[in-house]
Amino acid sequence: MTSEELLQKFISLGMTEQKAKETLKNANVTKNLNEVLQGIDPGSLPEGSGMLLYHMASKIKPQICGHLGLLGKYIKEQKLDTIPRVDAALEFLLTHGVKDSSVNLQDFEKACGVGIVVTPEEIDRAVEGVIGKNREAILQQRYRFNIGKIMQEVRTALPWADGKAVKSEVEVQIFDLLGPKTEEDLKPPPKVEKKPKKENEVKVNVREDSGDGACNIAELMRTKVHFHAPGENYKTDGYVVTANTERLLREHLKATGGKVRTRFPPEPNGILHIGHAKAININFGYAQAHGGTCYLRYDDTNPEKEEEKFFVGIRDMVEWLGYKPAKVTHSSDNFQQLYEWAVLLIQKGMAYVCHQKGEEMKGFNPEPSPWRDRPIQESLQLFEDMKNGKIAEGQATLRMKITLEEGKQDPVAYRIKFIPHPRTSDWCIYPTYDYTHCLCDSIENITHSLCTKEFQSRRSSYYWLCNALDIYCPVQWEYGRLNVNYTVVSKRKIAKLITEKIVQDWDDPRLFTLTALRRRGFPPEAINNFCAQMGVTGAQGSVDPAMLEASVRDVLNNTAPRTLVVLEPLKVTLTNFPYSNPVARTVENFPGSPERGTHEIVLDKVIFIERSDFKEVPEKGYRRLSPAQPVGLRHAGLVIAVSEIVRDTAGNIKELLCTCQTLEVAEKPKAFVQFVSKPLDVEVRLYESLFRHKNPEDPNEVPGGFLSDCNPNSRTVLRALADGSLKGAKVYEKFQFERIGFFSVDPDSTSEKLVFNRTVTLKEDAGKM
């Protein structure tokens, strides 16, 4: 049938010409509509049935397209005469008809309410009952009350009632209760005033364009993410149903108790980075939000690069983010079962031993293997030889007979590596990701196999392999990976940064590995909230570090106690210090919240202020200390004024002699500055972006390669002075240095000297990056 003929058919269903043209652009809907109209004359359809056919054709899942004729017949005969009935029919077929070509029509009609007539009297009584329950709220809110709530309750009680009739009855009864609209009812609703933000109040910055984003992982997973329910795998698009599906799902539900079960499956060949944080939150967060469990599974199928420190480091980071694995597993736990299944694939003619070299299999259109059709017994013997170490590395692989979505043919299932595995040393053949991943998901009865978008092309092999072996098949869901600008996360490239001595190690605070972020002072809840803001969509995108830093500020502003530190000290002597001895001042850890703790600072004759808080020749608008302008000292109750500038032999300012007055008698100063007295010597490390360009790995942006893009000023070390109350601070303890930023105690700290890393500045630098 030509496009023009289809266009006219669609218009005859009741569509506008524009709607019909839009429908033609959708190949699936067009195919479904065309198929269902093969045996139906659109001109013979009752009024409204044409649009019901369109609704059905646009909503039906591929798994039940074999029932298009049945649905079309019931719509034409007006047995499915409303959208709720059509939706109920689709739901029934997904639950029942997807497993069997024959449908129990009696159960089908019962589920769809075929023949049920809801009388006006029944609608009247149902509406009256719901309005009665909400009477007080309706009288208070009058015509601003959301009548959609009433309609929903009525439709729940009377699912087969006509929607227009329900709406009409609701409007009539509301009018009877409230009477005509008054002048007050016609006024626009009052604007809701935003509550002023209290000091110390946590505010999470959710992007206006965040789509599926949320304030935290629990909210995201409960309200924004809609995956299939456990056991309803067959309802998802693309899922392959076999004659064994129903039985395997029953066994699966028995094993899991009907609970959600996910897994986080990292390779133990490197450390985790910010992208892994999203995967951890999605897998553990989804299971947690739905009362399920999540496994930590090490994908340890490549012993060449695996080290014990990576196994330990991965679990450490998962638990640091706040998640406890229900079980820790390894792909290698299943090596024997995986091997036996590989033998079974060969016996079924679905896998073969191949001798093509790695380079021959690469590219978009590699030559088909000349060994694809070798005899089954020959492949079985060769595979046994591979297992027994009789064939050299690179001389043979086991390949599966399947073509992936991307066109890649016959992915490798096993390769030879004469490297002992740290947990199972008796193997010299190792399974690939394409082979191992889905089978381990099946063994562990995973309900939702959640992975990043680049694995979408492997979904066909995932389903094919499980079904080829007649084992339970989980559902694979893909989401967009998290990329952050101005950084690299590749293990190989980070290793290069370390060997070139650009960064010190995997946990260097300038990196975006999770160990680096922890060392820099990023709170785990801030990272989790940031991941929640990104949402769970299929879109690939990159964000600036400023977004992550905003989440960090939101958390630290409410959790990091304030303290006084000067980064570049300038000595000040108070010549008329009003006390004979040093005095203590009590300072709140969180201004305005004394119940959250206090600490004492020392005020003495000799103090130190920030060198940048004094200017001998100030510019216009300068508000801090100068020879002609006094300034207040934070928490000291004093205002100081310069009386003399002391210089060294080179003419540099080395000290200020100042007079002081109490706040009660002095003129109110234009500004207050921080100070320390009787201070601690500390080391402070300030960090800037490690790379100058947004995409340091892009040759168009950085032709010289990512190493040439490194910022030589990304790390600055200062000898600073801190208030004595910081003595004894613990590693990873976090503070707000007043007027400077948020800082965390570095593991390099000793009992003699504290070392602090700047986590983030107090405010985002508008000129940064």
Short mmCIF file of N, CA, C and O in Angstrom, two decimals, residues 482-566:
data_model
loop_
_atom_site.label_atom_id
_atom_site.label_comp_id
_atom_site.label_asym_id
_atom_site.label_seq_id
_atom_site.Cartn_x
_atom_site.Cartn_y
_atom_site.Cartn_z
N LEU A 482 27.81 9.05 33.21
CA LEU A 482 28.11 10.36 33.75
C LEU A 482 29.53 10.76 33.34
O LEU A 482 30.49 10.10 33.71
N ASN A 483 29.64 11.84 32.58
CA ASN A 483 30.94 12.37 32.18
C ASN A 483 31.11 13.75 32.80
O ASN A 483 30.17 14.56 32.79
N VAL A 484 32.29 14.03 33.30
CA VAL A 484 32.58 15.33 33.90
C VAL A 484 33.67 16.00 33.09
O VAL A 484 34.68 15.38 32.72
N ASN A 485 33.48 17.29 32.80
CA ASN A 485 34.45 18.05 32.02
C ASN A 485 35.72 18.34 32.84
O ASN A 485 35.73 18.21 34.06
N TYR A 486 36.76 18.76 32.15
CA TYR A 486 38.04 19.17 32.75
C TYR A 486 38.71 18.04 33.52
O TYR A 486 39.40 18.29 34.52
N THR A 487 38.52 16.81 33.09
CA THR A 487 39.18 15.71 33.77
C THR A 487 39.34 14.52 32.84
O THR A 487 38.76 14.51 31.74
N VAL A 488 40.12 13.53 33.26
CA VAL A 488 40.18 12.24 32.58
C VAL A 488 39.94 11.16 33.63
O VAL A 488 40.30 11.33 34.80
N VAL A 489 39.29 10.08 33.25
CA VAL A 489 39.01 9.00 34.20
C VAL A 489 39.57 7.66 33.71
O VAL A 489 39.47 6.66 34.43
N SER A 490 40.15 7.64 32.53
CA SER A 490 40.74 6.42 32.00
C SER A 490 41.86 5.95 32.93
O SER A 490 42.74 6.73 33.31
N LYS A 491 41.85 4.66 33.26
CA LYS A 491 42.89 4.10 34.13
C LYS A 491 44.27 4.31 33.50
O LYS A 491 45.23 4.67 34.19
N ARG A 492 44.36 4.07 32.21
CA ARG A 492 45.65 4.20 31.51
C ARG A 492 46.15 5.64 31.57
O ARG A 492 47.35 5.88 31.80
N LYS A 493 45.25 6.60 31.40
CA LYS A 493 45.68 8.00 31.38
C LYS A 493 46.02 8.52 32.77
O LYS A 493 46.95 9.32 32.94
N ILE A 494 45.29 8.05 33.78
CA ILE A 494 45.64 8.45 35.15
C ILE A 494 47.00 7.86 35.51
O ILE A 494 47.83 8.53 36.14
N ALA A 495 47.23 6.61 35.11
CA ALA A 495 48.54 6.00 35.36
C ALA A 495 49.65 6.81 34.71
O ALA A 495 50.74 6.97 35.28
N LYS A 496 49.39 7.35 33.51
CA LYS A 496 50.37 8.18 32.81
C LYS A 496 50.63 9.47 33.58
O LYS A 496 51.78 9.92 33.71
N LEU A 497 49.57 10.07 34.12
CA LEU A 497 49.72 11.29 34.93
C LEU A 497 50.59 11.02 36.15
O LEU A 497 51.37 11.88 36.57
N ILE A 498 50.46 9.81 36.71
CA ILE A 498 51.24 9.46 37.90
C ILE A 498 52.71 9.24 37.53
O ILE A 498 53.61 9.77 38.18
N THR A 499 52.95 8.47 36.46
CA THR A 499 54.34 8.18 36.07
C THR A 499 55.07 9.45 35.61
O THR A 499 56.28 9.58 35.80
N GLU A 500 54.33 10.41 35.05
CA GLU A 500 54.93 11.68 34.61
C GLU A 500 55.05 12.66 35.78
O GLU A 500 55.47 13.81 35.59
N LYS A 501 54.63 12.22 36.98
CA LYS A 501 54.70 13.02 38.21
C LYS A 501 53.90 14.32 38.12
O LYS A 501 54.22 15.33 38.76
N ILE A 502 52.83 14.29 37.32
CA ILE A 502 51.91 15.44 37.26
C ILE A 502 50.97 15.39 38.45
O ILE A 502 50.63 16.42 39.03
N VAL A 503 50.52 14.19 38.81
CA VAL A 503 49.78 13.99 40.06
C VAL A 503 50.55 12.96 40.88
O VAL A 503 51.42 12.25 40.37
N GLN A 504 50.22 12.88 42.17
CA GLN A 504 51.02 12.05 43.07
C GLN A 504 50.60 10.58 43.08
O GLN A 504 51.43 9.69 43.19
N ASP A 505 49.29 10.34 43.02
CA ASP A 505 48.81 8.96 43.06
C ASP A 505 47.34 8.95 42.65
O ASP A 505 46.76 9.98 42.30
N TRP A 506 46.73 7.75 42.73
CA TRP A 506 45.32 7.60 42.33
C TRP A 506 44.38 8.46 43.18
O TRP A 506 43.27 8.78 42.75
N ASP A 507 44.81 8.82 44.39
CA ASP A 507 43.94 9.61 45.27
C ASP A 507 44.35 11.08 45.32
O ASP A 507 43.98 11.80 46.24
N ASP A 508 45.13 11.53 44.33
CA ASP A 508 45.47 12.95 44.27
C ASP A 508 44.19 13.77 44.17
O ASP A 508 43.34 13.52 43.29
N PRO A 509 44.00 14.77 45.05
CA PRO A 509 42.73 15.50 45.09
C PRO A 509 42.35 16.24 43.81
O PRO A 509 41.22 16.72 43.70
N ARG A 510 43.24 16.34 42.85
CA ARG A 510 42.89 16.99 41.58
C ARG A 510 42.18 16.04 40.62
O ARG A 510 41.63 16.47 39.61
N LEU A 511 42.20 14.74 40.92
CA LEU A 511 41.54 13.74 40.08
C LEU A 511 40.07 13.59 40.47
O LEU A 511 39.64 14.10 41.51
N PHE A 512 39.34 12.85 39.64
CA PHE A 512 37.94 12.59 39.95
C PHE A 512 37.71 11.10 40.21
O PHE A 512 36.63 10.58 39.95
N THR A 513 38.75 10.44 40.74
CA THR A 513 38.53 9.11 41.29
C THR A 513 37.80 9.29 42.62
O THR A 513 37.89 10.35 43.25
N LEU A 514 37.10 8.26 43.06
CA LEU A 514 36.37 8.41 44.32
C LEU A 514 37.32 8.55 45.51
O LEU A 514 37.02 9.28 46.46
N THR A 515 38.46 7.86 45.46
CA THR A 515 39.42 8.03 46.55
C THR A 515 39.97 9.45 46.58
O THR A 515 40.22 10.00 47.66
N ALA A 516 40.15 10.05 45.41
CA ALA A 516 40.63 11.44 45.35
C ALA A 516 39.58 12.41 45.88
O ALA A 516 39.90 13.35 46.61
N LEU A 517 38.32 12.18 45.53
CA LEU A 517 37.26 13.05 46.01
C LEU A 517 37.10 12.94 47.52
O LEU A 517 36.86 13.93 48.21
N ARG A 518 37.25 11.72 48.05
CA ARG A 518 37.18 11.55 49.51
C ARG A 518 38.34 12.31 50.17
O ARG A 518 38.14 13.01 51.16
N ARG A 519 39.53 12.18 49.60
CA ARG A 519 40.70 12.85 50.18
C ARG A 519 40.56 14.36 50.12
O ARG A 519 40.96 15.07 51.04
N ARG A 520 39.95 14.85 49.05
CA ARG A 520 39.76 16.29 48.92
C ARG A 520 38.71 16.81 49.90
O ARG A 520 38.71 18.00 50.23
N GLY A 521 37.83 15.91 50.38
CA GLY A 521 36.86 16.33 51.38
C GLY A 521 35.42 16.32 50.90
O GLY A 521 34.54 16.82 51.60
N PHE A 522 35.18 15.75 49.71
CA PHE A 522 33.80 15.70 49.22
C PHE A 522 33.00 14.73 50.10
O PHE A 522 33.36 13.56 50.21
N PRO A 523 31.90 15.15 50.71
CA PRO A 523 31.08 14.23 51.51
C PRO A 523 30.37 13.23 50.60
O PRO A 523 29.92 13.59 49.51
N PRO A 524 30.26 11.97 51.00
CA PRO A 524 29.59 10.99 50.14
C PRO A 524 28.15 11.36 49.83
O PRO A 524 27.68 11.13 48.71
N GLU A 525 27.45 11.97 50.80
CA GLU A 525 26.05 12.33 50.52
C GLU A 525 25.95 13.40 49.43
O GLU A 525 24.97 13.44 48.69
N ALA A 526 26.98 14.25 49.31
CA ALA A 526 26.98 15.27 48.25
C ALA A 526 27.13 14.60 46.88
O ALA A 526 26.48 14.99 45.91
N ILE A 527 27.99 13.59 46.81
CA ILE A 527 28.17 12.85 45.55
C ILE A 527 26.88 12.13 45.19
O ILE A 527 26.44 12.14 44.03
N ASN A 528 26.24 11.51 46.19
CA ASN A 528 24.98 10.81 45.94
C ASN A 528 23.89 11.77 45.46
O ASN A 528 23.13 11.46 44.53
N ASN A 529 23.80 12.94 46.10
CA ASN A 529 22.80 13.93 45.69
C ASN A 529 23.06 14.43 44.28
O ASN A 529 22.14 14.64 43.49
N PHE A 530 24.33 14.62 43.96
CA PHE A 530 24.71 15.04 42.61
C PHE A 530 24.26 14.00 41.58
O PHE A 530 23.70 14.35 40.53
N CYS A 531 24.49 12.72 41.88
CA CYS A 531 24.05 11.65 40.97
C CYS A 531 22.53 11.67 40.81
O CYS A 531 22.01 11.43 39.72
N ALA A 532 21.82 11.96 41.90
CA ALA A 532 20.35 12.02 41.84
C ALA A 532 19.90 13.15 40.92
O ALA A 532 18.94 13.01 40.16
N GLN A 533 20.59 14.28 40.98
CA GLN A 533 20.23 15.42 40.13
C GLN A 533 20.42 15.10 38.65
O GLN A 533 19.70 15.63 37.79
N MET A 534 21.36 14.22 38.34
CA MET A 534 21.61 13.86 36.95
C MET A 534 20.46 13.01 36.37
O MET A 534 20.26 12.97 35.17
N GLY A 535 19.70 12.33 37.25
CA GLY A 535 18.60 11.50 36.80
C GLY A 535 19.06 10.20 36.15
O GLY A 535 20.26 9.92 36.07
N VAL A 536 18.08 9.42 35.71
CA VAL A 536 18.37 8.15 35.04
C VAL A 536 17.72 8.21 33.66
O VAL A 536 16.57 7.82 33.48
N THR A 537 18.43 8.77 32.71
CA THR A 537 17.92 8.87 31.34
C THR A 537 18.93 8.21 30.41
O THR A 537 20.05 7.89 30.80
N GLY A 538 18.53 8.04 29.17
CA GLY A 538 19.43 7.44 28.18
C GLY A 538 20.36 8.46 27.55
O GLY A 538 21.23 8.09 26.77
N ALA A 539 20.16 9.74 27.89
CA ALA A 539 20.95 10.79 27.24
C ALA A 539 22.40 10.76 27.71
O ALA A 539 22.67 10.63 28.90
N GLN A 540 23.33 10.88 26.75
CA GLN A 540 24.74 10.99 27.08
C GLN A 540 25.06 12.48 27.19
O GLN A 540 24.65 13.28 26.35
N GLY A 541 25.78 12.85 28.21
CA GLY A 541 26.12 14.26 28.36
C GLY A 541 27.26 14.46 29.34
O GLY A 541 27.66 13.54 30.03
N SER A 542 27.78 15.67 29.34
CA SER A 542 28.86 16.01 30.26
C SER A 542 28.46 17.21 31.09
O SER A 542 27.70 18.07 30.62
N VAL A 543 28.93 17.25 32.31
CA VAL A 543 28.63 18.37 33.19
C VAL A 543 29.93 18.96 33.70
O VAL A 543 30.96 18.28 33.77
N ASP A 544 29.89 20.22 34.07
CA ASP A 544 31.06 20.86 34.62
C ASP A 544 31.23 20.48 36.09
O ASP A 544 30.24 20.24 36.79
N PRO A 545 32.47 20.45 36.59
CA PRO A 545 32.69 20.15 38.01
C PRO A 545 31.95 21.10 38.93
O PRO A 545 31.66 20.75 40.08
N ALA A 546 31.62 22.30 38.44
CA ALA A 546 30.92 23.28 39.27
C ALA A 546 29.60 22.73 39.80
O ALA A 546 29.17 23.08 40.91
N MET A 547 28.95 21.86 39.03
CA MET A 547 27.68 21.28 39.49
C MET A 547 27.90 20.36 40.68
O MET A 547 27.14 20.37 41.65
N LEU A 548 28.95 19.56 40.61
CA LEU A 548 29.28 18.68 41.74
C LEU A 548 29.70 19.51 42.94
O LEU A 548 29.30 19.23 44.08
N GLU A 549 30.47 20.55 42.70
CA GLU A 549 30.92 21.42 43.79
C GLU A 549 29.74 22.11 44.47
O GLU A 549 29.76 22.34 45.68
N ALA A 550 28.71 22.45 43.71
CA ALA A 550 27.52 23.06 44.31
C ALA A 550 26.86 22.11 45.29
O ALA A 550 26.42 22.51 46.38
N SER A 551 26.78 20.82 44.93
CA SER A 551 26.21 19.83 45.85
C SER A 551 27.07 19.70 47.10
O SER A 551 26.55 19.53 48.21
N VAL A 552 28.39 19.81 46.93
CA VAL A 552 29.30 19.72 48.07
C VAL A 552 29.06 20.89 49.02
O VAL A 552 28.98 20.71 50.24
N ARG A 553 28.93 22.11 48.47
CA ARG A 553 28.67 23.27 49.33
C ARG A 553 27.36 23.11 50.10
O ARG A 553 27.27 23.47 51.27
N ASP A 554 26.34 22.60 49.42
CA ASP A 554 25.04 22.44 50.07
C ASP A 554 25.15 21.58 51.32
O ASP A 554 24.54 21.86 52.35
N VAL A 555 25.93 20.51 51.23
CA VAL A 555 26.08 19.60 52.37
C VAL A 555 27.01 20.20 53.42
O VAL A 555 26.68 20.23 54.61
N LEU A 556 28.17 20.70 53.00
CA LEU A 556 29.15 21.20 53.96
C LEU A 556 28.68 22.45 54.69
O LEU A 556 29.04 22.67 55.84
N ASN A 557 27.85 23.25 54.03
CA ASN A 557 27.35 24.45 54.69
C ASN A 557 26.56 24.11 55.94
O ASN A 557 26.47 24.90 56.87
N ASN A 558 26.01 22.91 55.97
CA ASN A 558 25.19 22.50 57.11
C ASN A 558 25.91 21.51 58.03
O ASN A 558 25.38 21.14 59.06
N THR A 559 27.11 21.07 57.64
CA THR A 559 27.78 20.03 58.43
C THR A 559 29.20 20.39 58.85
O THR A 559 29.74 19.76 59.77
N ALA A 560 29.84 21.35 58.19
CA ALA A 560 31.23 21.69 58.51
C ALA A 560 31.27 22.86 59.48
O ALA A 560 30.86 23.98 59.13
N PRO A 561 31.75 22.68 60.72
CA PRO A 561 31.80 23.77 61.69
C PRO A 561 32.75 24.89 61.23
O PRO A 561 33.74 24.64 60.55
N ARG A 562 32.44 26.14 61.63
CA ARG A 562 33.25 27.29 61.26
C ARG A 562 34.48 27.39 62.16
O ARG A 562 34.43 27.02 63.33
N THR A 563 35.56 27.88 61.60
CA THR A 563 36.77 28.12 62.37
C THR A 563 37.56 29.24 61.69
O THR A 563 37.27 29.61 60.55
N LEU A 564 38.56 29.79 62.41
CA LEU A 564 39.34 30.91 61.89
C LEU A 564 40.72 30.44 61.45
O LEU A 564 41.43 29.76 62.20
N VAL A 565 41.10 30.81 60.23
CA VAL A 565 42.40 30.48 59.66
C VAL A 565 42.83 31.66 58.79
O VAL A 565 41.99 32.30 58.15
N VAL A 566 44.13 31.93 58.77
CA VAL A 566 44.65 32.92 57.81
C VAL A 566 45.68 32.20 56.93
O VAL A 566 46.58 31.53 57.43
#
